[in-house]
Amino acid sequence: MKKLLLPALFLIPAHAIPATPPSTSGLNLIGNAQSVSAPMQVLILMTVLTLLPAAVMCVTPFLRITVVLHFLRQALGTQATPSNQVLLGIALFLTILVMGPVGTEVYHKGWEPMEQGKLSAAEAFDQASKPLADYLLRFAREKDIKLFLDITHTPAPRTPKDLDLKVLAPAYILSELKAGFQIGAVLYLPFLVIDLVIASVTVSIGMMQLPPVMVSAPFKILLFVLADGWNLIIGSLMKSLYT
């Protein structure tokens, strides 16, 4: 689990981490006891742990997967089935599957040398942020990157690999939101056609006792099951994330 949380941990700015050799004692990983007191170390660690869930949800495939699954449930019209806990569990395990290699690379390049005393905290941050930046760069659109370069008044780098995480992370979030909404819109179309057909039939025969949505729900679920929808959607999502 430590390897999987490391990519989010290294989103902390490098200047916020004291450039002191790491210690193997429990609370002394942030700095030595002379520069930072134990209560302050606990406060910093608790702050980092508070921000980790937001980082994991926003700078990993978790964002795209949850958006797509939400649209799918809305398109099926099954209300709270599957439940939020089930959808979040699916998204979490798929995210672990995708981000596993990135977390392992971050661990070997940054955290492991820092624990062995070979790198300072700042140097470990620089080394560990490279695999995460490479991953974000694969999915961040050029238009979104340019937007945040303009917002932060940052000069354009010579190569994409020189982009800072403070630009890449929000650009990645916008790009993933757009990708998730595009996939969700495509998912909606076949189920919308079923809703239109059922609504036209029920109105034409004068069957007004039940809302058209209730009549179309079994047909949409049946179509989804016959088409092996879960396999198709999850498979397509994972293939898009591994490209």
Steps between C-alpha positions, in 0.01 A plus 500: 500500500792732573618470140156590367472818711847627415405669168253720685745563785757641261259771382619695805730784384866422537573822689257393771716200591818564703811390309636287787612138493215265581482318829367155562315596818122512484422874509842617389442451124420869446813642657724466802368563847707817539335683206140373530337403827304175532157674530573700184602183316172337604308808380676498162442127454131532590465787250662291227277203578193727486592619150595155368143381420434810287828452318432130439152577365611784270840403355429133431259313267256497793357827368413375152372163623262647758359752251434229240341262753276778629379579147440130439280467807306811402452369145373164626255677730563253783505776766745384770593164348792435500550698821758775536717272711510238225584753228772659712640155580516410131668832420750458784611149402529597132704805603735279705542276196591791272714698745686200642798529261518877554495457878771235483721724287446793738592278794823373344614838366401724791391342825739206512821706447375756753446229762852371434646848543619526138276799417372798692125562517516766228707277269262210565207723405665591169572138416162365611295767324635405157298174458184675619561795267554261207168332575310829528660626180362202304140608563519878546386689192725767352216753519454445873875519565516830312208632705680444831830625362319826421323509838822449696699728264751219457719514188455209262765232565736380232365144518179355647706308759602834654143582602440552870249291696313815600409538129469133409268400786212746431541454123468124549184547710332710230601253229367203696171678570454565130585139412260369763214721380563399138481132588191563713322678214568206268367259763180699530404480130381135467302522824350832391376335180330229707334766718371683192362183340327385820357847563360517145344155526339558841356836394369365170310212666376725778671311783544781750481294818879461523770756421696414183822494705375208709394309189832556321721410800470118457574529128811710564627260764431202272686666211793579730521143630466338156776722362724410796516868582726484803767314306480742209508818709770396747706348221477815288586719800808298588619490139467879477707539818776267383553668162 
